[in-house]
Amino acid sequence: MTSVQIKEVPGQTHRVLRARAAAAHQSLQEYLRAKLIDDANQPTLDEVLDRAGGRDGGLIPLQEAVATLRSDRARR
């Protein structure tokens, strides 16, 4: 595994993170490692949109899709 080092963290930020790690019964390293892994596993909006844009499927104009949705909702 690789390592990451973060320098010049504000004191208040460090204190808050240490307190949160302690409340989770983790070391600061364990706590931050879990946070980084969780963050990396969640795709960004741009990543989701890029993935969606590359999919094959029906292509209809936006206005037609909106009209269809409104029509379906009106029938409910």
mmCIF file of C-alpha atoms in Angstrom:
data_model
loop_
_atom_site.group_PDB
_atom_site.id
_atom_site.type_symbol
_atom_site.label_atom_id
_atom_site.label_comp_id
_atom_site.label_asym_id
_atom_site.label_seq_id
_atom_site.Cartn_x
_atom_site.Cartn_y
_atom_site.Cartn_z
ATOM 1 C CA MET A 1 0.000 0.000 0.000
ATOM 2 C CA THR A 2 1.029 3.564 -0.527
ATOM 3 C CA SER A 3 1.115 6.381 1.992
ATOM 4 C CA VAL A 4 -0.303 9.884 1.966
ATOM 5 C CA GLN A 5 0.981 12.742 4.068
ATOM 6 C CA ILE A 6 -0.986 15.941 4.612
ATOM 7 C CA LYS A 7 0.872 18.983 5.872
ATOM 8 C CA GLU A 8 -0.279 22.253 7.398
ATOM 9 C CA VAL A 9 -3.628 21.064 8.761
ATOM 10 C CA PRO A 10 -5.153 23.811 10.925
ATOM 11 C CA GLY A 11 -5.042 23.048 14.641
ATOM 12 C CA GLN A 12 -8.813 23.251 15.073
ATOM 13 C CA THR A 13 -9.344 20.829 12.198
ATOM 14 C CA HIS A 14 -6.842 18.403 13.719
ATOM 15 C CA ARG A 15 -8.549 18.582 17.116
ATOM 16 C CA VAL A 16 -11.985 17.923 15.616
ATOM 17 C CA LEU A 17 -10.736 14.971 13.582
ATOM 18 C CA ARG A 18 -8.934 13.481 16.584
ATOM 19 C CA ALA A 19 -12.106 13.806 18.658
ATOM 20 C CA ARG A 20 -14.191 12.149 15.941
ATOM 21 C CA ALA A 21 -11.676 9.329 15.627
ATOM 22 C CA ALA A 22 -11.727 8.793 19.397
ATOM 23 C CA ALA A 23 -15.543 8.758 19.399
ATOM 24 C CA ALA A 24 -15.410 6.072 16.698
ATOM 25 C CA HIS A 25 -12.875 4.108 18.792
ATOM 26 C CA GLN A 26 -10.281 4.488 16.049
ATOM 27 C CA SER A 27 -6.871 6.021 15.752
ATOM 28 C CA LEU A 28 -6.693 9.181 13.700
ATOM 29 C CA GLN A 29 -4.958 7.209 10.945
ATOM 30 C CA GLU A 30 -7.696 4.549 10.892
ATOM 31 C CA TYR A 31 -10.410 7.185 10.892
ATOM 32 C CA LEU A 32 -8.910 9.221 8.043
ATOM 33 C CA ARG A 33 -8.070 6.097 6.029
ATOM 34 C CA ALA A 34 -11.717 4.985 6.212
ATOM 35 C CA LYS A 35 -12.894 8.464 5.192
ATOM 36 C CA LEU A 36 -10.543 8.527 2.195
ATOM 37 C CA ILE A 37 -11.615 5.046 1.080
ATOM 38 C CA ASP A 38 -15.312 5.976 1.391
ATOM 39 C CA ASP A 39 -14.750 9.171 -0.578
ATOM 40 C CA ALA A 40 -12.838 7.398 -3.340
ATOM 41 C CA ASN A 41 -15.590 4.779 -3.655
ATOM 42 C CA GLN A 42 -18.281 7.394 -4.294
ATOM 43 C CA PRO A 43 -18.254 8.619 -7.892
ATOM 44 C CA THR A 44 -18.321 12.359 -8.466
ATOM 45 C CA LEU A 45 -21.196 13.919 -10.365
ATOM 46 C CA ASP A 46 -18.946 14.389 -13.391
ATOM 47 C CA GLU A 47 -17.978 10.696 -13.301
ATOM 48 C CA VAL A 48 -21.631 9.632 -13.145
ATOM 49 C CA LEU A 49 -22.581 11.944 -15.992
ATOM 50 C CA ASP A 50 -19.657 10.749 -18.123
ATOM 51 C CA ARG A 51 -20.664 7.146 -17.536
ATOM 52 C CA ALA A 52 -24.312 7.860 -18.314
ATOM 53 C CA GLY A 53 -23.387 9.776 -21.452
ATOM 54 C CA GLY A 54 -21.502 6.805 -22.809
ATOM 55 C CA ARG A 55 -24.429 4.401 -22.537
ATOM 56 C CA ASP A 56 -26.457 3.234 -25.477
ATOM 57 C CA GLY A 57 -30.174 3.615 -25.370
ATOM 58 C CA GLY A 58 -33.128 5.504 -26.673
ATOM 59 C CA LEU A 59 -32.478 9.070 -27.580
ATOM 60 C CA ILE A 60 -35.402 11.456 -27.521
ATOM 61 C CA PRO A 61 -35.427 15.232 -27.226
ATOM 62 C CA LEU A 62 -35.585 16.602 -23.686
ATOM 63 C CA GLN A 63 -38.892 18.372 -24.288
ATOM 64 C CA GLU A 64 -40.488 15.124 -25.467
ATOM 65 C CA ALA A 65 -39.217 13.285 -22.387
ATOM 66 C CA VAL A 66 -40.579 16.019 -20.104
ATOM 67 C CA ALA A 67 -43.948 15.948 -21.857
ATOM 68 C CA THR A 68 -44.151 12.173 -21.491
ATOM 69 C CA LEU A 69 -43.316 12.326 -17.790
ATOM 70 C CA ARG A 70 -45.900 15.063 -17.185
ATOM 71 C CA SER A 71 -48.514 13.084 -19.060
ATOM 72 C CA ASP A 72 -47.782 9.942 -17.037
ATOM 73 C CA ARG A 73 -47.941 11.863 -13.766
ATOM 74 C CA ALA A 74 -51.208 13.543 -14.731
ATOM 75 C CA ARG A 75 -52.843 10.143 -15.235
ATOM 76 C CA ARG A 76 -52.028 9.042 -11.682
#
